[in-house]
Tab-separated table of C-alpha atoms in Angstrom:
chain	number	residue	atom	x	y	z
M	11	MET	CA	44.734	8.087	-7.669
M	12	PRO	CA	42.777	4.488	-9.189
M	13	GLU	CA	39.373	5.877	-10.686
M	14	PRO	CA	37.125	4.147	-7.924
M	15	ILE	CA	38.884	5.805	-5.502
M	16	ARG	CA	37.483	9.759	-7.503
M	17	ALA	CA	34.238	7.767	-7.778
M	18	VAL	CA	33.766	7.948	-3.896
M	19	GLU	CA	35.461	11.779	-3.492
M	20	HIS	CA	32.693	12.645	-6.635
M	21	GLU	CA	29.866	11.403	-4.919
M	22	LEU	CA	30.872	11.971	-1.175
M	23	THR	CA	31.072	15.717	-2.584
M	24	ALA	CA	27.106	15.801	-4.145
M	25	LEU	CA	26.180	14.430	-1.041
M	26	LEU	CA	28.346	17.163	1.303
M	27	ARG	CA	26.497	19.411	-1.237
M	28	ARG	CA	23.249	18.221	-0.138
M	29	GLY	CA	23.474	17.700	2.992
M	30	ARG	CA	24.557	21.356	3.480
M	31	ALA	CA	21.637	22.390	2.167
M	32	VAL	CA	18.882	20.501	4.149
M	33	SER	CA	20.966	21.141	7.232
M	34	TRP	CA	20.647	24.447	6.835
M	35	GLU	CA	16.602	24.079	5.560
M	36	ILE	CA	16.690	22.267	9.209
M	37	ALA	CA	18.229	24.879	11.236
M	38	ARG	CA	16.122	27.741	10.069
M	39	GLU	CA	13.587	25.429	11.313
M	40	VAL	CA	14.816	25.142	14.265
M	41	HIS	CA	15.568	28.782	14.406
M	42	PRO	CA	15.835	31.586	12.068
M	43	THR	CA	19.360	32.737	13.415
M	44	LEU	CA	20.548	29.511	13.434
M	45	GLU	CA	23.577	28.689	11.488
M	46	PRO	CA	23.369	25.372	9.045
M	47	ASN	CA	25.901	23.591	11.067
M	48	THR	CA	24.745	24.115	14.710
M	49	TYR	CA	21.761	21.051	13.550
M	50	GLY	CA	24.451	18.090	14.717
M	51	LEU	CA	25.288	19.787	17.286
M	52	LEU	CA	21.577	19.260	18.494
M	53	LEU	CA	21.419	16.504	17.400
M	54	TRP	CA	24.465	14.940	19.882
M	55	LEU	CA	22.854	16.892	22.541
M	56	ARG	CA	19.889	15.747	21.697
M	57	ARG	CA	21.178	11.678	21.713
M	58	SER	CA	23.081	12.586	24.588
M	59	GLY	CA	20.775	13.835	27.466
M	60	SER	CA	23.768	16.142	28.921
M	61	ILE	CA	27.177	16.548	28.399
M	62	ARG	CA	30.284	18.459	28.775
M	63	LEU	CA	31.929	20.680	26.917
M	64	THR	CA	34.853	19.668	26.480
M	65	GLU	CA	33.173	16.168	26.094
M	66	LEU	CA	31.429	17.283	23.470
M	67	ALA	CA	33.862	19.107	21.221
M	68	SER	CA	36.083	16.103	21.631
M	69	ARG	CA	32.843	14.036	20.266
M	70	LEU	CA	32.232	17.147	16.858
M	71	GLY	CA	36.126	17.450	16.206
M	72	VAL	CA	35.557	21.690	17.083
M	73	GLY	CA	37.511	23.049	19.331
M	74	LYS	CA	35.934	24.186	22.549
M	75	GLY	CA	36.068	28.172	22.044
M	76	THR	CA	34.198	27.564	18.589
M	77	LEU	CA	31.273	25.015	20.540
M	78	SER	CA	31.969	27.267	23.726
M	79	ARG	CA	30.472	30.452	21.248
M	80	GLN	CA	27.844	28.813	19.705
M	81	ILE	CA	26.373	26.955	23.370
M	82	ASN	CA	26.242	30.642	23.802
M	83	ALA	CA	24.068	31.452	20.731
M	84	LEU	CA	22.501	28.264	21.363
M	85	GLU	CA	21.253	29.107	25.239
M	86	VAL	CA	20.208	33.110	24.189
M	87	LEU	CA	17.615	31.666	22.140
M	88	GLY	CA	16.782	29.163	24.839
M	89	LEU	CA	17.740	26.521	23.106
M	90	VAL	CA	20.434	25.109	25.511
M	91	HIS	CA	21.155	25.185	29.469
M	92	ARG	CA	23.417	24.926	31.927
M	93	ASP	CA	23.835	22.859	34.727
M	94	PRO	CA	26.626	22.724	37.388
M	95	ASP	CA	28.537	19.222	36.899
M	96	PRO	CA	28.263	17.295	40.010
M	97	SER	CA	31.663	15.924	39.718
M	98	ASP	CA	33.208	19.181	38.929
M	99	ARG	CA	31.914	22.657	40.189
M	100	ARG	CA	33.699	24.255	37.579
M	101	ALA	CA	32.142	22.692	34.538
M	102	ALA	CA	28.260	22.185	33.604
M	103	GLN	CA	26.480	20.137	31.706
M	104	ILE	CA	24.983	21.007	28.219
M	105	SER	CA	21.629	19.767	27.377
M	106	LEU	CA	18.039	21.304	25.262
M	107	THR	CA	15.840	22.791	26.858
M	108	ASP	CA	12.019	21.197	26.782
M	109	GLU	CA	11.819	24.588	23.831
M	110	GLY	CA	15.015	23.439	22.606
M	111	GLN	CA	14.231	19.736	22.157
M	112	ARG	CA	10.555	20.257	20.904
M	113	ARG	CA	12.443	22.587	18.196
M	114	PHE	CA	14.812	20.014	17.371
M	115	ASP	CA	12.299	16.568	17.030
M	116	VAL	CA	10.495	18.800	14.664
M	117	ALA	CA	13.121	19.568	12.651
M	118	ARG	CA	14.790	15.937	12.290
M	119	TYR	CA	11.345	14.310	12.006
M	120	ALA	CA	11.309	16.967	8.549
M	121	ARG	CA	15.095	15.486	7.755
M	122	LEU	CA	13.753	11.772	7.837
M	123	GLY	CA	11.361	12.293	5.786
M	124	GLU	CA	13.728	13.281	3.113
M	125	PHE	CA	15.295	10.442	3.971
M	126	VAL	CA	12.817	8.561	3.864
M	127	ARG	CA	11.647	9.652	0.160
M	128	ALA	CA	15.444	9.241	-0.857
M	129	LEU	CA	15.048	6.013	-0.730
M	130	ASP	CA	11.381	5.302	-1.273
M	131	GLY	CA	11.142	2.037	-3.323
M	132	TRP	CA	15.288	0.898	-1.371
M	133	PRO	CA	14.632	-2.674	-1.000
M	134	ASP	CA	15.804	-2.359	2.981
M	135	ARG	CA	18.716	-4.691	2.647
M	136	ASP	CA	19.881	-1.803	0.783
M	137	VAL	CA	19.312	0.874	2.628
M	138	GLU	CA	20.615	-1.570	5.130
M	139	GLU	CA	23.924	-1.902	3.855
M	140	PHE	CA	24.090	1.828	2.459
M	141	ALA	CA	23.814	2.942	6.998
M	142	ARG	CA	26.274	0.100	7.497
M	143	LEU	CA	29.018	0.514	4.546
M	144	LEU	CA	28.405	4.519	5.614
M	145	GLY	CA	29.259	4.007	9.303
M	146	ARG	CA	31.788	2.063	8.451
M	147	PHE	CA	33.997	4.776	6.384
M	148	ASN	CA	32.656	7.460	9.437
M	149	ASP	CA	34.558	4.931	11.703
M	150	SER	CA	37.728	4.890	9.363
M	151	TRP	CA	37.880	8.778	9.731
M	152	GLN	CA	37.588	8.900	13.533
């Protein structure tokens, strides 16, 4: 295996480990009983506003059963709600409640603060290039 690929693996492993730790902290800020992987789910819900479970599962790359269990737990906590899908009454649109949105926004602001601190001193062009390359990398995995 070429050394640059090994270096990418090493750096991504470190990034993912740190990301999981931060996600754990952020999820706990949203609600003390949330699992760390819930942050990504809440982020998608915040971005989309309202989305069907099947579409969300597809975007997140998880099974509908797994996602349904997570949504049920968030619903019990009052962070998400389901509304009938106007195009298909058998389906539901899932969205954050006002409280879920408020809690998520507070937690996300803290996470963005971590990024600001980590990138402090980087030239703007480097931050832009870093974001572009991460986006390109993520797009190549779809």
